[in-house]
Coordinates of C-alpha atoms in Angstrom, one line a residue:
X1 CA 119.0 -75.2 109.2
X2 CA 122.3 -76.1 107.8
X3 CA 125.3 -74.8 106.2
X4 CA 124.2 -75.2 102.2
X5 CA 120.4 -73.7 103.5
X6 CA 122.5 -70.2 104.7
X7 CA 122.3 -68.5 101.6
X8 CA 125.7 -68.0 99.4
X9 CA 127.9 -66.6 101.9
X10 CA 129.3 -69.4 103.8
X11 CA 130.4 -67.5 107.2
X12 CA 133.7 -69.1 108.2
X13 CA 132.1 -71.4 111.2
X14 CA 130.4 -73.5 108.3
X15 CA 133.5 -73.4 106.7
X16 CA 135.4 -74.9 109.7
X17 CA 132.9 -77.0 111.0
X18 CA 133.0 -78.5 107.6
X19 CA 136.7 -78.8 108.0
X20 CA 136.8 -80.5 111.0
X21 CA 134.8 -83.9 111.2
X22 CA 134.6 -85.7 113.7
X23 CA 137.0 -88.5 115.0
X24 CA 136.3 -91.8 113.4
X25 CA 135.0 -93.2 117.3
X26 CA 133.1 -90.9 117.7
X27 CA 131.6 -91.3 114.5
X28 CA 131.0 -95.1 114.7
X29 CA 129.9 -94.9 118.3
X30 CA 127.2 -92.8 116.7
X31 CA 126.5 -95.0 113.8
X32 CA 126.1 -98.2 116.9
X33 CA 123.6 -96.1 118.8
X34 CA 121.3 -95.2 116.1
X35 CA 121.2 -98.8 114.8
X36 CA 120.9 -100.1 118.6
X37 CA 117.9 -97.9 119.0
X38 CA 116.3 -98.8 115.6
X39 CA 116.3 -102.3 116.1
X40 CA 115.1 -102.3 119.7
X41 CA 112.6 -100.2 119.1
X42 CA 111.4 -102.1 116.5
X43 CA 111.9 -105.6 118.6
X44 CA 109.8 -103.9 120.8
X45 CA 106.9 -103.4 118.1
X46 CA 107.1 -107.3 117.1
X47 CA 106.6 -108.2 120.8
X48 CA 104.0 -105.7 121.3
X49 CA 102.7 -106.9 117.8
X50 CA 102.1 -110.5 119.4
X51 CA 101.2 -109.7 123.2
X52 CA 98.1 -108.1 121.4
X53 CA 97.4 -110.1 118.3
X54 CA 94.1 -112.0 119.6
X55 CA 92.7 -108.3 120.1
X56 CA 93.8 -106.8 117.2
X57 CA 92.3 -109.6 115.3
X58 CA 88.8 -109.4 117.2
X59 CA 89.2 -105.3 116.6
X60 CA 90.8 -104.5 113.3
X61 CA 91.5 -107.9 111.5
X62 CA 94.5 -109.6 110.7
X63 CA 94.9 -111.4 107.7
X64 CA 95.9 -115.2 107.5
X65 CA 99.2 -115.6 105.2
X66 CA 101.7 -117.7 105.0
X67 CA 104.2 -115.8 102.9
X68 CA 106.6 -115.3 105.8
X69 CA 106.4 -118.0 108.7
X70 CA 102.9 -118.3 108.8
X71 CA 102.8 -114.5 110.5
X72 CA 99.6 -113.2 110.4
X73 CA 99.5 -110.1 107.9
X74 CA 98.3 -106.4 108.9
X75 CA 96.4 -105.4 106.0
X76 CA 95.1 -102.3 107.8
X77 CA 96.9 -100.1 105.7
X78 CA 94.4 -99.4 102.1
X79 CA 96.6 -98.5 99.7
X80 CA 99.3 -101.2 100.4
X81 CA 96.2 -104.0 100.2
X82 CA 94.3 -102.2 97.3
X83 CA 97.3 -101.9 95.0
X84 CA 98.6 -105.4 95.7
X85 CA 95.2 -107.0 95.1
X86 CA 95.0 -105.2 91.8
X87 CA 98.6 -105.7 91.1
X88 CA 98.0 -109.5 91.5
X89 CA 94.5 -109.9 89.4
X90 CA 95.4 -108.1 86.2
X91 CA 97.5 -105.1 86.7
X92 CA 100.9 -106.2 86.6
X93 CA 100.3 -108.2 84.0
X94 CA 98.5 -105.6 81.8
X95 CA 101.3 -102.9 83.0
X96 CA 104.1 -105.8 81.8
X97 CA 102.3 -106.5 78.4
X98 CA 102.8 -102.9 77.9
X99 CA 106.8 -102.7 78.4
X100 CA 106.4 -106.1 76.1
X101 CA 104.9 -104.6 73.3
X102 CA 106.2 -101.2 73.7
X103 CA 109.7 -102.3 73.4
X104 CA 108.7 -104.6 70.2
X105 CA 107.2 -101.8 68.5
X106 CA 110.1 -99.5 69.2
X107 CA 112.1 -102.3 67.2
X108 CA 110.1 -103.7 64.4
X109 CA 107.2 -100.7 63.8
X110 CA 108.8 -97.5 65.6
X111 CA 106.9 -95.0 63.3
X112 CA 102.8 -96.7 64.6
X113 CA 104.5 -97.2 68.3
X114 CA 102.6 -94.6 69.6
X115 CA 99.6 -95.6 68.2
X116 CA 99.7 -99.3 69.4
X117 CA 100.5 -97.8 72.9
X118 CA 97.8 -96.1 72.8
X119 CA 95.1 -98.7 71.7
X120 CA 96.4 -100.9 74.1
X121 CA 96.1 -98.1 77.0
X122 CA 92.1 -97.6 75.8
X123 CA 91.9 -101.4 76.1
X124 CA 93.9 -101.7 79.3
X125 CA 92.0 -98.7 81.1
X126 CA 88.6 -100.4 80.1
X127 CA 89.6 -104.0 81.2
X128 CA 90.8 -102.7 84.4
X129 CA 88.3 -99.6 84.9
X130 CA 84.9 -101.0 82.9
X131 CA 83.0 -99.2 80.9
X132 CA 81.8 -95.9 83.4
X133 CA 85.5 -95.6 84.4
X134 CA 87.1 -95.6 80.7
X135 CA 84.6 -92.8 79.4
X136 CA 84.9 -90.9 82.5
X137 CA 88.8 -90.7 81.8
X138 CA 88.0 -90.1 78.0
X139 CA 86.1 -87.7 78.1
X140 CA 87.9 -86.1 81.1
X141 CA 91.0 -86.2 78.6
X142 CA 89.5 -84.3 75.5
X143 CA 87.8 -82.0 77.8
X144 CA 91.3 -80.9 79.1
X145 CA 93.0 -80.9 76.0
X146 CA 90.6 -78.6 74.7
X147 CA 91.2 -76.1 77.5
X148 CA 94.7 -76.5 77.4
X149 CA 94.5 -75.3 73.6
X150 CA 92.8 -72.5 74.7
X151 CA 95.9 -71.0 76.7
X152 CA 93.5 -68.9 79.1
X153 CA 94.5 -69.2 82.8
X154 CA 91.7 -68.5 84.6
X155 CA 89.8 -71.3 82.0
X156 CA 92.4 -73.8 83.2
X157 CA 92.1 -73.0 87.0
X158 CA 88.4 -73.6 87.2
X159 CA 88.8 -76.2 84.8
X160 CA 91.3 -78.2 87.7
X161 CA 89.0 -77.5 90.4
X162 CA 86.0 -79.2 88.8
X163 CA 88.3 -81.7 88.1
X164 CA 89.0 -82.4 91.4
X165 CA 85.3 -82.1 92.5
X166 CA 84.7 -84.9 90.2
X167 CA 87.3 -87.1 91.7
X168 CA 86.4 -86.6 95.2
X169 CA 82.8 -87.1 94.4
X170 CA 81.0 -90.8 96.2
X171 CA 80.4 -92.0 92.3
X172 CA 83.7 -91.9 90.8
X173 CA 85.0 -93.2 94.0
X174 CA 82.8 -95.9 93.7
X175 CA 84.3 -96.6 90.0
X176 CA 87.3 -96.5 91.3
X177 CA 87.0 -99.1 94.1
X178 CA 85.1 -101.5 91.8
X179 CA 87.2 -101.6 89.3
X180 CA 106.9 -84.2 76.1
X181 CA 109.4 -85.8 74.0
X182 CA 113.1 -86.2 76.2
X183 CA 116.3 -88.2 75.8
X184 CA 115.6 -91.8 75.8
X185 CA 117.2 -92.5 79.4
X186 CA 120.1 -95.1 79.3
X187 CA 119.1 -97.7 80.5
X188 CA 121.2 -101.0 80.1
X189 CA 119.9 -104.3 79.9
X190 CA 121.8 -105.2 83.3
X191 CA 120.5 -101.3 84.8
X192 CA 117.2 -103.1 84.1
X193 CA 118.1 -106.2 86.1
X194 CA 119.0 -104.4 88.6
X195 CA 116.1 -101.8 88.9
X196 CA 113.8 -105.0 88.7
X197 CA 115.6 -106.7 91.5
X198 CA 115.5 -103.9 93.9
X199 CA 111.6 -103.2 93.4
X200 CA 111.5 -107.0 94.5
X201 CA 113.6 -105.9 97.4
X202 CA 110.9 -103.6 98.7
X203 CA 108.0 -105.6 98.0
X204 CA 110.0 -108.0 100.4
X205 CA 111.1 -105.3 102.7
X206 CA 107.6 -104.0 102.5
X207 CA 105.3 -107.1 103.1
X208 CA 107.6 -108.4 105.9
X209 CA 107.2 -105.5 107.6
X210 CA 103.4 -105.7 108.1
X211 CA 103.9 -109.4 108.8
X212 CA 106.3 -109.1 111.9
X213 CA 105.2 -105.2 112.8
X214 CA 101.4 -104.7 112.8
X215 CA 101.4 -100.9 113.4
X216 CA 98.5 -100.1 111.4
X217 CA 96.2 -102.0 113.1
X218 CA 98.1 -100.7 116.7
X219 CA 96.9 -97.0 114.9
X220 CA 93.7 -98.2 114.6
X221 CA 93.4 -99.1 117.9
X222 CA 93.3 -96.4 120.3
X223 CA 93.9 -98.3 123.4
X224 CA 95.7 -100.2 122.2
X225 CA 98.2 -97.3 121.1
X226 CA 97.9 -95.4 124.8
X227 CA 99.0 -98.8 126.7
X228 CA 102.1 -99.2 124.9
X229 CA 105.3 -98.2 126.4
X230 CA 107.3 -95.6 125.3
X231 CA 109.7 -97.6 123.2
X232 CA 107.1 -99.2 121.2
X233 CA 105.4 -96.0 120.8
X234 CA 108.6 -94.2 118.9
X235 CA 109.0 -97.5 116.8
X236 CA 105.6 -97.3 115.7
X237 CA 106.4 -93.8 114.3
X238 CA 109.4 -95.4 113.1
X239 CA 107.8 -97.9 111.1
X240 CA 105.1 -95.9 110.2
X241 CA 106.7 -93.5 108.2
X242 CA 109.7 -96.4 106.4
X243 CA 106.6 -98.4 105.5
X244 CA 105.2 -95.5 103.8
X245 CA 108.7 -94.3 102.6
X246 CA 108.8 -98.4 101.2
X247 CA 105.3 -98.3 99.7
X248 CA 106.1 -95.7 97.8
X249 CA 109.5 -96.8 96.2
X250 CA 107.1 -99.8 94.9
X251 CA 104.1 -98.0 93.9
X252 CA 106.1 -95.1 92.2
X253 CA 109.0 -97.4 91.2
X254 CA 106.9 -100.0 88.5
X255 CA 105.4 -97.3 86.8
X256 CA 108.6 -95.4 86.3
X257 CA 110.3 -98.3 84.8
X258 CA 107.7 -98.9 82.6
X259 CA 108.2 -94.8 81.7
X260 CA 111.8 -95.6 81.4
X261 CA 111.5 -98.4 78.8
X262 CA 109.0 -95.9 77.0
X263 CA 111.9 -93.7 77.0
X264 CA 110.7 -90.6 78.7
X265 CA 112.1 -89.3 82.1
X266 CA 110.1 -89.8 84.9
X267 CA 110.9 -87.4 88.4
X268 CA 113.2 -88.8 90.8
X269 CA 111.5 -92.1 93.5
X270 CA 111.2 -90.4 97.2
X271 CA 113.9 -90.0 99.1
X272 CA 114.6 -91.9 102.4
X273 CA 112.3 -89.7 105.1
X274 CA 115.1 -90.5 107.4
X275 CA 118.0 -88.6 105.9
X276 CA 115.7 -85.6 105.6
X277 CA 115.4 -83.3 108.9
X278 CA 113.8 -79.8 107.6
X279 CA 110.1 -79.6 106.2
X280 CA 111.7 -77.8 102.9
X281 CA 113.8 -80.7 102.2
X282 CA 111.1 -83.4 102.6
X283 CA 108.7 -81.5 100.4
X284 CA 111.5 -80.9 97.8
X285 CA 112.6 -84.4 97.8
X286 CA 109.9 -87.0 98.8
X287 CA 107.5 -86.4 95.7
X288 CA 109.7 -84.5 93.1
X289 CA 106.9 -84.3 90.6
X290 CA 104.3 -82.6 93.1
X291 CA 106.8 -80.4 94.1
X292 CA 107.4 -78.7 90.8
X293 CA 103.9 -79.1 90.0
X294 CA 103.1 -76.8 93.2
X295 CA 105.7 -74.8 92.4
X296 CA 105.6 -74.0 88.6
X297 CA 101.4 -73.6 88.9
X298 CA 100.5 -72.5 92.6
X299 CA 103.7 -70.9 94.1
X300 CA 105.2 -68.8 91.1
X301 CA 101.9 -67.7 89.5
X302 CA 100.9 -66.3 93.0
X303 CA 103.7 -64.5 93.2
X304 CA 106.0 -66.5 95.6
X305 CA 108.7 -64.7 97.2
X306 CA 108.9 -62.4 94.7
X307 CA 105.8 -60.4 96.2
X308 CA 107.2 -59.9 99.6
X309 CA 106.8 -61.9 102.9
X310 CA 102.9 -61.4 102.3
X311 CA 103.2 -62.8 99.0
X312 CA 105.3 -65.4 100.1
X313 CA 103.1 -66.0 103.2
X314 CA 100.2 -65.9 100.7
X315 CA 101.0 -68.3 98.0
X316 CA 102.5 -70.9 100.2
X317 CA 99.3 -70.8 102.5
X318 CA 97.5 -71.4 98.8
X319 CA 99.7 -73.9 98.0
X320 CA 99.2 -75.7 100.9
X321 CA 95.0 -75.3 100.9
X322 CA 95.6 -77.0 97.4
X323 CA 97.3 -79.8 98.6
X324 CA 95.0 -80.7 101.5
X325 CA 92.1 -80.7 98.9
X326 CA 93.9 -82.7 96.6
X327 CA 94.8 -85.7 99.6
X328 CA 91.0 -85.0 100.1
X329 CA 90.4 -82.4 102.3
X330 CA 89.6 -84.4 105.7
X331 CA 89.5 -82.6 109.2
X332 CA 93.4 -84.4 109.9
X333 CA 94.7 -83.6 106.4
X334 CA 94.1 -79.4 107.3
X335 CA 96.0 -79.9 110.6
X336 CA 99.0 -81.5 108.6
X337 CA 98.7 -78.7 105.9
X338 CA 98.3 -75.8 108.7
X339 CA 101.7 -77.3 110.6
X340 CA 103.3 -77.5 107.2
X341 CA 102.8 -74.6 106.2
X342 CA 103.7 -72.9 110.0
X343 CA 107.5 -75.4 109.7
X344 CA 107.8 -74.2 106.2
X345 CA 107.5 -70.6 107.4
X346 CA 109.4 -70.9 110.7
X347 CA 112.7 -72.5 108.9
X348 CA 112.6 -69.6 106.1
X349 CA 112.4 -67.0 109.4
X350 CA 115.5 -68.6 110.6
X351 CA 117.2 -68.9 107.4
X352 CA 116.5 -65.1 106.9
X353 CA 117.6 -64.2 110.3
X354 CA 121.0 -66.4 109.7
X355 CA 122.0 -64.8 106.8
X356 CA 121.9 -61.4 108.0
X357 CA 125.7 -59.6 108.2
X358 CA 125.4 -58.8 111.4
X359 CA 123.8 -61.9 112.3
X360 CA 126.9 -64.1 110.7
X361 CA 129.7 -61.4 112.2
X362 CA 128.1 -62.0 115.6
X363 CA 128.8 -66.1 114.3
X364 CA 132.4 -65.5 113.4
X365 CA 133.7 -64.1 116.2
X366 CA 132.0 -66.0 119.2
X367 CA 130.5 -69.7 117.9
X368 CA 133.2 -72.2 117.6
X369 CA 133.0 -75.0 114.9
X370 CA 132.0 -77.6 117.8
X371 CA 129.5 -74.8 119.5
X372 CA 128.3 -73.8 115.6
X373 CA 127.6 -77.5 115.4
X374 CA 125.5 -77.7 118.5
X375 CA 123.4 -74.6 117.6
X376 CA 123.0 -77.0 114.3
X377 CA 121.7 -79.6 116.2
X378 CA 119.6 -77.4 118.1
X379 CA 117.6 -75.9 115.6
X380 CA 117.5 -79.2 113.4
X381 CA 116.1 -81.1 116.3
X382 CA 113.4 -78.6 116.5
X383 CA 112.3 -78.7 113.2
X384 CA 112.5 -82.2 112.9
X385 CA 110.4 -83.2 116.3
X386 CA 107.8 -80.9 114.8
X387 CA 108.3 -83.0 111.1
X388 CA 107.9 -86.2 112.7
X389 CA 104.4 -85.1 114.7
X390 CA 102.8 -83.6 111.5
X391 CA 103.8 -86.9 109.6
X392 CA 102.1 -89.0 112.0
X393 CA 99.5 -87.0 112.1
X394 CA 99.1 -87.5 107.8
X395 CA 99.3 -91.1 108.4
X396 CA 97.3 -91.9 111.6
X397 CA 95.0 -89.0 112.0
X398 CA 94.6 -86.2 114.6
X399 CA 93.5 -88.9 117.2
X400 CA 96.7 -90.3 116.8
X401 CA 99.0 -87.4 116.9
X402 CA 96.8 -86.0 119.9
X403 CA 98.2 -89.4 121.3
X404 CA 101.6 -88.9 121.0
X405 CA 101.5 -85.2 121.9
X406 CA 99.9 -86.6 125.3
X407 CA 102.3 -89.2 126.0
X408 CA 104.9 -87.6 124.6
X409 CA 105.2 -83.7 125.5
X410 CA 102.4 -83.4 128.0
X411 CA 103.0 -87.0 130.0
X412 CA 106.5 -87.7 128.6
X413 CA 108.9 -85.8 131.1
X414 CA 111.4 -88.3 131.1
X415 CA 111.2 -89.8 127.7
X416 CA 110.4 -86.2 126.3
X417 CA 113.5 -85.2 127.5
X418 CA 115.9 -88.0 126.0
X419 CA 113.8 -87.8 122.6
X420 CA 115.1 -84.0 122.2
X421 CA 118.6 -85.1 123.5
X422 CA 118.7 -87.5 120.7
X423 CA 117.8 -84.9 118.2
X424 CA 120.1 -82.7 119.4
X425 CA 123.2 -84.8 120.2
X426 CA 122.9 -86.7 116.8
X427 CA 122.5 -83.4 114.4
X428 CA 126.6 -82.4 116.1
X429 CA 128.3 -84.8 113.6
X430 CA 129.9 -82.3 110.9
X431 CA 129.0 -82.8 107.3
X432 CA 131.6 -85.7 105.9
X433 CA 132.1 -87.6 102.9
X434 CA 131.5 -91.7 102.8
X435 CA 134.2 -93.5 102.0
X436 CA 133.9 -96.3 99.4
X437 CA 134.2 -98.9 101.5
X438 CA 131.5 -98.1 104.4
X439 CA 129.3 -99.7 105.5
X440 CA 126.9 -96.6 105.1
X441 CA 128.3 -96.5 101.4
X442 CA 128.0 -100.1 100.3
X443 CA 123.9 -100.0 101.9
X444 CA 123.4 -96.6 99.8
X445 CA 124.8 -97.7 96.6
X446 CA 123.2 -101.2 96.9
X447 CA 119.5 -99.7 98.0
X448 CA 119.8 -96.2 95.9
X449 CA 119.5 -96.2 91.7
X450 CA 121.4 -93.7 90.3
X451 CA 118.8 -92.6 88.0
X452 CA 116.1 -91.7 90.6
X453 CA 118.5 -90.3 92.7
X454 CA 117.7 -91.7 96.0
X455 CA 120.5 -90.6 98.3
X456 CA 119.7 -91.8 101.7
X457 CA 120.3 -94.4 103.8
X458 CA 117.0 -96.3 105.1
X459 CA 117.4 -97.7 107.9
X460 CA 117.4 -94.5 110.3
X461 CA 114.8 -93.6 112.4
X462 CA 113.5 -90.4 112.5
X463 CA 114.2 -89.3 116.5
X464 CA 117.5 -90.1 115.4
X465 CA 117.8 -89.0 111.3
X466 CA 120.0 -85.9 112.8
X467 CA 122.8 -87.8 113.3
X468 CA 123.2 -88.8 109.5
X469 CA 121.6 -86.4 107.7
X470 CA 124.8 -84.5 107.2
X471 CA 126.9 -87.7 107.1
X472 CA 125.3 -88.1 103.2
X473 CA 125.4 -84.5 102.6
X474 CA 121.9 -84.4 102.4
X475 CA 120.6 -80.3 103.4

């Protein structure tokens, strides 16, 4: 919980706390300790990565390349490897002949550009697709436009489920492995430099990460996993979930500069995982357009929290059901739904409970700022321990997060014990504004775009993403 999250009234501890940052040492001796525990933690994945490199090889496979040192590549991970071999044979290229002629025809023949787009999209989807995959999307399209027209609900919901039945189902997978009017956004010719050069960024950022770090094979290697010590084990999780935050930025960030120089508004890239400490936040923020999708279709038209706490306990349970089917409804995938929803539903309890009068009088008259910011950092460390398992779990399977809980909470003792100080020690800075000549704000401006609103900083880990999250005033 934190001080925006409390509801309107601000109770004067916010208020103070808010008013009273921290001393600039204490600050930066906060800023040297997270970085000194990122990068050793991830030094301690590279060694790791090369004491067992001749086993992961014989167990998993490692890939030969010589894009960075001659390192062997990790190329464990599907999506990363799938959309890269794609990207490479004909889909960039197709996807760039696009921005080529739409920009051309929005010049010479503006009134037939959306017809050329669309021949060259038909053609596209079949070159890359083949024939089975470009009528299945045809005919999927007038299907649903059809439905749409009709403007009946229930129509439209058993319409989407089908849908998804079809795309789940062994055939179309195996298709798919073989093969609104807005503002036109402004977007400068320089802007565009720009936005290229930092999608190059993270495909660098991105590829040398599975060439120094090979995490996905260590995830795919149980023993592996349950020899490592405890260092390597949090900067697995570390570079776990910033590779997945980094995939992302490059898969979601070509296509929405190809939506850009179309001239619609696309939803905002994901946000850094490691400024975000609260399940509402990451679901809010990570993938914008799901989030208002589950929102404006799933939440609201069940009622949300207009119905009551068993409406509201009712539609996000539905929303969440939907979800896991959607990421395709695996044993793992209904564990990290089920904790979802149970974080979700635990941080509004609190919120409710925080905003109560007598709740906040009780606040006013006995919690200092600095003891208002230590029960901050107690119930943000909470929540984000409990983030940080279920994301693991999303990306490595219940196997792997019934790892961690081992080692961690039912082995860990010691290092269970420093992990929650960490949390909680980091979460007491008080919110505070970045000067323009940080460090923090020179990285943020130079790794953020303005336009997809990206407002973290990523090079946090998440046992330690309390101690900044504030810092960018990120609640």
């Amino acid at each position: 919980m934190n001080g925006r999250e409390l509801g309107d009234r601000k109770t004067p501890s916010c208020i103070s706390m808010k008013q009273h940052p921290l001393p600039k040492w204490e600050y930066y001796v906060y800023l040297l300790l997270s970085l000194g525990i990122h990068f050793y933690s991830f030094y301690q994945v590279y060694l790791s990565s090369r004491e067992h490199e001749k086993d992961l090889e014989e167990e998993v496979g490692l890939e030969r390349d010589s894009l960075f040192w001659d390192l062997k590549k990790d190329g464990t991970d599907f999506e990363w490897s799938f959309w890269m071999e794609w990207a490479r044979s004909r889909l960039l290229w197709l996807m760039l002949g696009h921005a080529v002629l739409s920009q051309s025809a929005r010049i010479f023949i503006g009134k037939y550009r959306p017809w050329l787009l669309m021949v060259y999209g038909m053609a596209a989807c079949w070159l890359v697709l083949g024939t089975k995959g470009f009528v299945a999307i045809l005919l999927n399209s007038f299907i649903f436009y059809g439905i749409a027209q009709m403007k009946m609900p229930l129509i439209t919901w058993l319409s989407s489920i089908l849908m998804l039945l079809i795309l789940h189902s062994e055939s179309v997978e195996n298709i798919q492995m073989q093969t609104q009017d807005t503002q036109w956004p402004n977007l400068t010719f320089c802007g565009l430099l720009a936005d290229v050069f930092r999608l190059l960024l993270w495909w660098c950022l991105g590829e040398l990460m599975i060439h120094t770090m090979y995490m996905h094979a260590i995830y795919s290697n149980y023993p592996t996993l349950e020899d490592v010590s405890y260092w390597t084990l949090g900067g697995l999780a570390l570079a776990q979930v910033l590779f997945f935050y980094v995939k992302y930025l490059v898969l979601y960030g070509l296509p929405v500069l190809i939506v850009q120089l179309d001239g619609l508004n696309a939803p905002a890239l994901p946000r850094c995982v490691s400024t975000m400490h609260s399940f509402t936040g990451i679901w809010r923020s990570f993938d914008v357009g799901l989030h208002r999708f589950l929102v404006r279709y799933i939440y609201i038209p069940m009622g949300g929290s207009h119905c009551g706490l068993g409406g509201m306990l009712l539609s996000t349970a539905f929303t969440f059901i939907f979800v896991c089917y959607w990421h395709g409804a695996h044993e793992y995938l209904w564990y990290w739904a089920a904790l979802n929803w149970f974080g979700i539903i635990i941080e509004q309890a609190v919120k409710k409970l925080l905003t109560m009068p007598s709740i906040q009088d009780i606040i006013d008259q006995n919690v200092s700022p600095k003891a208002y910011r230590q029960l901050h950092a107690a119930l943000a460390s909470v929540s984000t321990a409990l983030l940080i398992f279920t994301n693991l779990i999303f990306l490595g399977g219940e196997q792997v997060g019934k790892i961690y809980w081992d080692r961690l909470i039912v082995e860990g003792g010691c290092a269970n014990g420093i992990t929650i100080e960490l949390l909680q020690s980091g979460a007491i800075i008080s919110p505070r504004k970045v000067g323009p000549g940080s460090l923090l704000h020179c990285f943020a401006a130079f790794t953020a775009s303005p336009r997809s609103e990206l407002n973290g900083v990523c090079f946090y880990s998440p046992s330690t993403r309390a101690i900044f999250h504030s810092v960018q005033g990120v609640h």
